């Protein structure tokens, strides 16, 4: 049996693995599924059609699976899907999806959401992402793997953040941030590459060198964006790290931060 504190309220319809721990005064709703080894701290609310994977840790006073903060939401049956080994700290809020956004908010594995951060409806967050204190993702934001979002950052709805991007503290992000890049400011602009993140992520010197050359061609040459992409396809094709950058830029709908 799951270890549930006597003061916690767990709905009979909730499905908790036998190794789950639920702390004092927490509330678990009827459609919640919680995987093995997950710890729910005191004064936590998990509601809605929310699935939590294994070995997550939800700290006191966080709210997971509440209704979207969207005026169009009318109680539709949407969901929140959270993977494994995430840490969700104090006063974090993560909302359900909406029908208009595909019906689900998704959070991958090994993410760290620091106090007072927020993930809105229909966001798709990858693996090993950091949201520092007070960082907020508006609805429909996509965050690829290993992105670091500093404190008090706000990300506009429908924006994408590419893998290994670094968002400096206090930035207001209104356009897509290319993979591997660092941005800062209001409105955020490119200030260089996140080479420290690439090194920590296991990129080789050759891979980082190719990323630097791709960055130079895309953002430091006088070529138009289409000509720069064409040059990249011609000179650096078949390298996964560059191919990913090219695809990201080519598929941007909001436009890319320059």
mmCIF file of C-alpha atoms in Angstrom:
data_model
loop_
_atom_site.group_PDB
_atom_site.id
_atom_site.type_symbol
_atom_site.label_atom_id
_atom_site.label_comp_id
_atom_site.label_asym_id
_atom_site.label_seq_id
_atom_site.Cartn_x
_atom_site.Cartn_y
_atom_site.Cartn_z
ATOM 1 C CA UNK A 1 0.000 0.000 0.000
ATOM 2 C CA UNK A 2 1.130 3.556 -0.709
ATOM 3 C CA UNK A 3 2.304 5.460 2.363
ATOM 4 C CA UNK A 4 -0.379 8.117 2.771
ATOM 5 C CA UNK A 5 -0.343 10.468 5.761
ATOM 6 C CA UNK A 6 -3.585 10.335 7.746
ATOM 7 C CA UNK A 7 -4.321 14.009 7.029
ATOM 8 C CA UNK A 8 -3.937 13.644 3.251
ATOM 9 C CA UNK A 9 -7.028 13.279 1.048
ATOM 10 C CA UNK A 10 -6.637 10.707 -1.727
ATOM 11 C CA UNK A 11 -9.716 10.057 -3.873
ATOM 12 C CA UNK A 12 -10.631 6.346 -4.129
ATOM 13 C CA UNK A 13 -10.396 6.614 -7.925
ATOM 14 C CA UNK A 14 -6.745 7.695 -7.870
ATOM 15 C CA UNK A 15 -4.186 5.024 -8.783
ATOM 16 C CA UNK A 16 -1.011 5.121 -6.712
ATOM 17 C CA UNK A 17 1.839 2.633 -6.922
ATOM 18 C CA UNK A 18 2.551 0.805 -3.678
ATOM 19 C CA UNK A 19 5.836 2.695 -3.229
ATOM 20 C CA UNK A 20 4.314 6.197 -3.502
ATOM 21 C CA UNK A 21 4.531 8.518 -0.487
ATOM 22 C CA UNK A 22 1.938 11.237 0.162
ATOM 23 C CA UNK A 23 2.665 13.874 2.826
ATOM 24 C CA UNK A 24 0.393 15.685 5.289
ATOM 25 C CA UNK A 25 -2.584 17.700 4.010
ATOM 26 C CA UNK A 26 -1.987 16.876 0.353
ATOM 27 C CA UNK A 27 -4.925 16.298 -2.000
ATOM 28 C CA UNK A 28 -4.919 13.740 -4.840
ATOM 29 C CA UNK A 29 -7.806 13.836 -7.326
ATOM 30 C CA UNK A 30 -9.861 10.984 -8.810
ATOM 31 C CA UNK A 31 -8.170 10.814 -12.238
ATOM 32 C CA UNK A 32 -4.584 10.934 -11.006
ATOM 33 C CA UNK A 33 -2.090 8.142 -11.725
ATOM 34 C CA UNK A 34 1.231 8.172 -9.809
ATOM 35 C CA UNK A 35 4.143 5.860 -10.632
ATOM 36 C CA UNK A 36 6.627 3.969 -8.484
ATOM 37 C CA UNK A 37 8.895 5.777 -6.060
ATOM 38 C CA UNK A 38 7.243 9.186 -6.442
ATOM 39 C CA UNK A 39 7.128 11.379 -3.343
ATOM 40 C CA UNK A 40 4.345 13.901 -2.799
ATOM 41 C CA UNK A 41 5.275 16.415 -0.102
ATOM 42 C CA UNK A 42 2.955 18.202 2.334
ATOM 43 C CA UNK A 43 0.230 20.593 1.129
ATOM 44 C CA UNK A 44 0.501 19.483 -2.502
ATOM 45 C CA UNK A 45 -2.498 19.384 -4.865
ATOM 46 C CA UNK A 46 -2.483 16.948 -7.794
ATOM 47 C CA UNK A 47 -5.758 17.053 -9.740
ATOM 48 C CA UNK A 48 -7.249 16.644 -13.204
ATOM 49 C CA UNK A 49 -6.367 13.768 -15.522
ATOM 50 C CA UNK A 50 -2.728 13.811 -14.490
ATOM 51 C CA UNK A 51 -0.180 11.023 -14.931
ATOM 52 C CA UNK A 52 3.065 11.133 -12.992
ATOM 53 C CA UNK A 53 5.841 8.686 -13.866
ATOM 54 C CA UNK A 54 8.391 7.160 -11.535
ATOM 55 C CA UNK A 55 10.648 8.708 -8.879
ATOM 56 C CA UNK A 56 9.321 12.245 -9.132
ATOM 57 C CA UNK A 57 9.496 14.536 -6.108
ATOM 58 C CA UNK A 58 6.788 17.168 -5.627
ATOM 59 C CA UNK A 59 7.650 19.648 -2.892
ATOM 60 C CA UNK A 60 5.292 21.472 -0.562
ATOM 61 C CA UNK A 61 2.632 23.847 -1.893
ATOM 62 C CA UNK A 62 2.997 23.036 -5.593
ATOM 63 C CA UNK A 63 -0.122 22.656 -7.773
ATOM 64 C CA UNK A 64 -0.090 20.100 -10.579
ATOM 65 C CA UNK A 65 -2.914 19.377 -13.020
ATOM 66 C CA UNK A 66 -5.176 22.342 -12.312
ATOM 67 C CA UNK A 67 -7.472 23.731 -15.010
ATOM 68 C CA UNK A 68 -5.780 25.848 -17.700
ATOM 69 C CA UNK A 69 -5.608 29.594 -17.173
ATOM 70 C CA UNK A 70 -7.360 30.065 -20.503
ATOM 71 C CA UNK A 71 -10.721 31.789 -20.918
ATOM 72 C CA UNK A 72 -11.630 29.377 -23.723
ATOM 73 C CA UNK A 73 -11.384 26.359 -21.427
ATOM 74 C CA UNK A 74 -14.842 25.013 -20.562
ATOM 75 C CA UNK A 75 -14.061 21.924 -18.538
ATOM 76 C CA UNK A 76 -13.121 19.617 -21.420
ATOM 77 C CA UNK A 77 -11.413 16.311 -20.607
ATOM 78 C CA UNK A 78 -7.760 17.202 -21.154
ATOM 79 C CA UNK A 79 -4.631 15.934 -19.464
ATOM 80 C CA UNK A 80 -1.157 16.476 -18.048
ATOM 81 C CA UNK A 81 1.557 13.875 -18.630
ATOM 82 C CA UNK A 82 4.754 14.012 -16.570
ATOM 83 C CA UNK A 83 7.664 11.593 -17.008
ATOM 84 C CA UNK A 84 10.240 10.298 -14.524
ATOM 85 C CA UNK A 85 12.669 11.802 -12.011
ATOM 86 C CA UNK A 86 11.399 15.364 -12.121
ATOM 87 C CA UNK A 87 11.758 17.751 -9.196
ATOM 88 C CA UNK A 88 8.867 20.176 -8.819
ATOM 89 C CA UNK A 89 9.648 22.708 -6.127
ATOM 90 C CA UNK A 90 7.621 25.024 -3.911
ATOM 91 C CA UNK A 91 4.681 26.966 -5.423
ATOM 92 C CA UNK A 92 5.262 25.618 -8.935
ATOM 93 C CA UNK A 93 2.143 25.423 -11.114
ATOM 94 C CA UNK A 94 1.702 23.066 -14.081
ATOM 95 C CA UNK A 95 -1.664 23.124 -15.880
ATOM 96 C CA UNK A 96 -3.692 20.718 -17.980
ATOM 97 C CA UNK A 97 -3.854 21.055 -21.761
ATOM 98 C CA UNK A 98 -6.713 22.439 -23.824
ATOM 99 C CA UNK A 99 -8.639 20.972 -26.739
ATOM 100 C CA UNK A 100 -7.354 23.716 -29.043
ATOM 101 C CA UNK A 101 -3.755 22.823 -28.169
ATOM 102 C CA UNK A 102 -3.993 19.080 -28.683
ATOM 103 C CA UNK A 103 -5.451 18.205 -25.298
ATOM 104 C CA UNK A 104 -2.274 17.650 -23.289
ATOM 105 C CA UNK A 105 0.543 19.399 -21.478
ATOM 106 C CA UNK A 106 3.684 17.232 -21.490
ATOM 107 C CA UNK A 107 6.790 17.243 -19.309
ATOM 108 C CA UNK A 108 9.617 14.765 -19.942
ATOM 109 C CA UNK A 109 12.258 13.329 -17.631
ATOM 110 C CA UNK A 110 14.799 14.693 -15.118
ATOM 111 C CA UNK A 111 13.583 18.275 -15.231
ATOM 112 C CA UNK A 112 14.065 20.750 -12.388
ATOM 113 C CA UNK A 113 11.316 23.319 -11.832
ATOM 114 C CA UNK A 114 12.386 25.781 -9.154
ATOM 115 C CA UNK A 115 10.113 27.707 -6.827
ATOM 116 C CA UNK A 116 7.331 29.853 -8.319
ATOM 117 C CA UNK A 117 7.947 28.727 -11.896
ATOM 118 C CA UNK A 118 4.971 28.067 -14.166
ATOM 119 C CA UNK A 119 4.192 25.779 -17.117
ATOM 120 C CA UNK A 120 0.955 26.751 -18.832
ATOM 121 C CA UNK A 121 -1.486 24.720 -20.907
ATOM 122 C CA UNK A 122 -0.327 22.722 -23.921
ATOM 123 C CA UNK A 123 3.375 23.259 -23.307
ATOM 124 C CA UNK A 124 5.721 20.485 -24.419
ATOM 125 C CA UNK A 125 8.863 20.353 -22.286
ATOM 126 C CA UNK A 126 11.625 17.857 -23.046
ATOM 127 C CA UNK A 127 14.246 16.297 -20.784
ATOM 128 C CA UNK A 128 16.789 17.818 -18.381
ATOM 129 C CA UNK A 129 15.294 21.293 -18.620
ATOM 130 C CA UNK A 130 15.789 23.853 -15.853
ATOM 131 C CA UNK A 131 13.203 26.508 -15.005
ATOM 132 C CA UNK A 132 14.731 28.784 -12.383
ATOM 133 C CA UNK A 133 12.757 30.754 -9.800
ATOM 134 C CA UNK A 134 9.862 32.733 -11.222
ATOM 135 C CA UNK A 135 10.344 31.587 -14.834
ATOM 136 C CA UNK A 136 7.043 31.334 -16.716
ATOM 137 C CA UNK A 137 6.069 29.561 -19.921
ATOM 138 C CA UNK A 138 2.882 30.807 -21.568
ATOM 139 C CA UNK A 139 0.562 28.416 -23.388
ATOM 140 C CA UNK A 140 1.687 26.244 -26.304
ATOM 141 C CA UNK A 141 5.427 26.766 -25.693
ATOM 142 C CA UNK A 142 7.814 24.017 -26.819
ATOM 143 C CA UNK A 143 11.071 23.542 -24.913
ATOM 144 C CA UNK A 144 13.564 21.050 -26.338
ATOM 145 C CA UNK A 145 16.049 19.028 -24.257
ATOM 146 C CA UNK A 146 18.676 20.537 -21.943
ATOM 147 C CA UNK A 147 17.425 24.137 -22.108
ATOM 148 C CA UNK A 148 18.316 26.354 -19.144
ATOM 149 C CA UNK A 149 15.820 29.119 -18.338
ATOM 150 C CA UNK A 150 17.052 31.599 -15.745
ATOM 151 C CA UNK A 151 15.060 33.396 -13.073
ATOM 152 C CA UNK A 152 12.192 35.775 -13.867
ATOM 153 C CA UNK A 153 12.126 34.873 -17.557
ATOM 154 C CA UNK A 154 8.807 35.105 -19.426
ATOM 155 C CA UNK A 155 8.284 33.148 -22.644
ATOM 156 C CA UNK A 156 5.525 34.239 -25.054
ATOM 157 C CA UNK A 157 2.865 31.755 -26.148
ATOM 158 C CA UNK A 158 3.618 29.502 -29.160
ATOM 159 C CA UNK A 159 7.362 30.189 -28.843
ATOM 160 C CA UNK A 160 9.966 27.421 -29.208
ATOM 161 C CA UNK A 161 13.258 27.118 -27.316
ATOM 162 C CA UNK A 162 15.845 24.953 -29.091
ATOM 163 C CA UNK A 163 17.959 22.291 -27.400
ATOM 164 C CA UNK A 164 20.838 23.512 -25.219
ATOM 165 C CA UNK A 165 19.644 27.119 -25.404
ATOM 166 C CA UNK A 166 20.381 29.373 -22.429
ATOM 167 C CA UNK A 167 17.895 32.110 -21.510
ATOM 168 C CA UNK A 168 19.488 34.814 -19.347
ATOM 169 C CA UNK A 169 17.769 36.125 -16.231
ATOM 170 C CA UNK A 170 14.872 38.539 -16.671
ATOM 171 C CA UNK A 171 14.599 38.023 -20.424
ATOM 172 C CA UNK A 172 11.314 38.514 -22.257
ATOM 173 C CA UNK A 173 11.295 35.914 -25.052
ATOM 174 C CA UNK A 174 8.875 36.632 -27.903
ATOM 175 C CA UNK A 175 10.465 34.736 -30.823
ATOM 176 C CA UNK A 176 11.931 31.258 -31.270
ATOM 177 C CA UNK A 177 15.373 30.784 -29.699
ATOM 178 C CA UNK A 178 17.649 28.675 -31.935
ATOM 179 C CA UNK A 179 19.354 25.579 -30.513
ATOM 180 C CA UNK A 180 22.693 26.097 -28.707
ATOM 181 C CA UNK A 181 22.227 29.874 -28.429
ATOM 182 C CA UNK A 182 22.219 32.326 -25.513
ATOM 183 C CA UNK A 183 19.706 35.181 -25.428
ATOM 184 C CA UNK A 184 19.047 38.035 -23.075
ATOM 185 C CA UNK A 185 17.111 41.255 -22.756
ATOM 186 C CA UNK A 186 13.688 42.771 -23.330
ATOM 187 C CA UNK A 187 12.912 41.749 -26.046
ATOM 188 C CA UNK A 188 15.468 38.966 -25.987
ATOM 189 C CA UNK A 189 18.216 39.006 -28.628
ATOM 190 C CA UNK A 190 21.103 36.667 -29.405
ATOM 191 C CA UNK A 191 24.316 37.313 -27.489
ATOM 192 C CA UNK A 192 26.315 34.213 -28.451
ATOM 193 C CA UNK A 193 26.488 30.447 -28.072
ATOM 194 C CA UNK A 194 25.943 28.358 -24.954
ATOM 195 C CA UNK A 195 29.349 26.683 -25.288
ATOM 196 C CA UNK A 196 29.483 25.794 -21.583
ATOM 197 C CA UNK A 197 26.200 23.919 -21.930
ATOM 198 C CA UNK A 198 27.463 22.115 -25.025
ATOM 199 C CA UNK A 199 30.659 21.033 -23.252
ATOM 200 C CA UNK A 200 28.705 19.804 -20.243
ATOM 201 C CA UNK A 201 26.340 18.004 -22.618
ATOM 202 C CA UNK A 202 29.187 15.937 -24.045
ATOM 203 C CA UNK A 203 29.630 17.688 -27.395
ATOM 204 C CA UNK A 204 33.093 17.110 -28.883
ATOM 205 C CA UNK A 205 35.416 19.930 -29.935
ATOM 206 C CA UNK A 206 34.620 19.114 -33.567
ATOM 207 C CA UNK A 207 30.877 19.312 -32.969
ATOM 208 C CA UNK A 208 31.196 22.611 -31.101
ATOM 209 C CA UNK A 209 33.380 23.930 -33.912
ATOM 210 C CA UNK A 210 30.697 23.088 -36.469
ATOM 211 C CA UNK A 211 28.028 24.746 -34.313
ATOM 212 C CA UNK A 212 30.187 27.891 -34.103
ATOM 213 C CA UNK A 213 30.610 27.955 -37.869
ATOM 214 C CA UNK A 214 26.872 27.451 -38.374
ATOM 215 C CA UNK A 215 26.152 30.298 -35.942
ATOM 216 C CA UNK A 216 28.568 32.556 -37.823
ATOM 217 C CA UNK A 217 26.942 31.821 -41.161
ATOM 218 C CA UNK A 218 23.384 32.207 -39.878
ATOM 219 C CA UNK A 219 23.719 35.206 -37.602
ATOM 220 C CA UNK A 220 27.027 36.984 -38.218
ATOM 221 C CA UNK A 221 27.344 36.954 -42.003
ATOM 222 C CA UNK A 222 25.551 39.427 -44.257
ATOM 223 C CA UNK A 223 23.665 36.647 -46.019
ATOM 224 C CA UNK A 224 19.890 36.525 -46.040
ATOM 225 C CA UNK A 225 18.429 33.796 -43.874
ATOM 226 C CA UNK A 226 17.523 31.643 -46.877
ATOM 227 C CA UNK A 227 20.979 32.017 -48.400
ATOM 228 C CA UNK A 228 22.607 31.211 -45.056
ATOM 229 C CA UNK A 229 20.512 28.059 -44.719
ATOM 230 C CA UNK A 230 21.436 27.050 -48.246
ATOM 231 C CA UNK A 231 25.132 27.510 -47.452
ATOM 232 C CA UNK A 232 24.788 25.406 -44.305
ATOM 233 C CA UNK A 233 23.080 22.629 -46.237
ATOM 234 C CA UNK A 234 25.897 22.711 -48.767
ATOM 235 C CA UNK A 235 28.894 22.946 -46.416
ATOM 236 C CA UNK A 236 27.847 21.272 -43.159
ATOM 237 C CA UNK A 237 25.134 18.816 -44.187
ATOM 238 C CA UNK A 238 24.961 15.330 -42.627
ATOM 239 C CA UNK A 239 26.182 16.502 -39.209
ATOM 240 C CA UNK A 240 23.299 15.934 -36.744
ATOM 241 C CA UNK A 241 23.987 18.997 -34.600
ATOM 242 C CA UNK A 242 23.884 21.294 -37.648
ATOM 243 C CA UNK A 243 20.968 19.480 -39.302
ATOM 244 C CA UNK A 244 18.912 20.026 -36.141
ATOM 245 C CA UNK A 245 19.684 23.742 -36.162
ATOM 246 C CA UNK A 246 18.728 24.033 -39.835
ATOM 247 C CA UNK A 247 15.429 22.186 -39.340
ATOM 248 C CA UNK A 248 14.590 24.326 -36.310
ATOM 249 C CA UNK A 249 15.105 27.572 -38.214
ATOM 250 C CA UNK A 250 13.307 26.310 -41.322
ATOM 251 C CA UNK A 251 10.206 25.312 -39.339
ATOM 252 C CA UNK A 252 9.913 28.476 -37.244
ATOM 253 C CA UNK A 253 6.480 30.084 -37.410
ATOM 254 C CA UNK A 254 7.036 33.023 -35.048
ATOM 255 C CA UNK A 255 10.401 33.902 -36.504
ATOM 256 C CA UNK A 256 13.841 33.296 -35.035
ATOM 257 C CA UNK A 257 15.549 35.515 -32.475
ATOM 258 C CA UNK A 258 18.406 37.381 -34.212
#
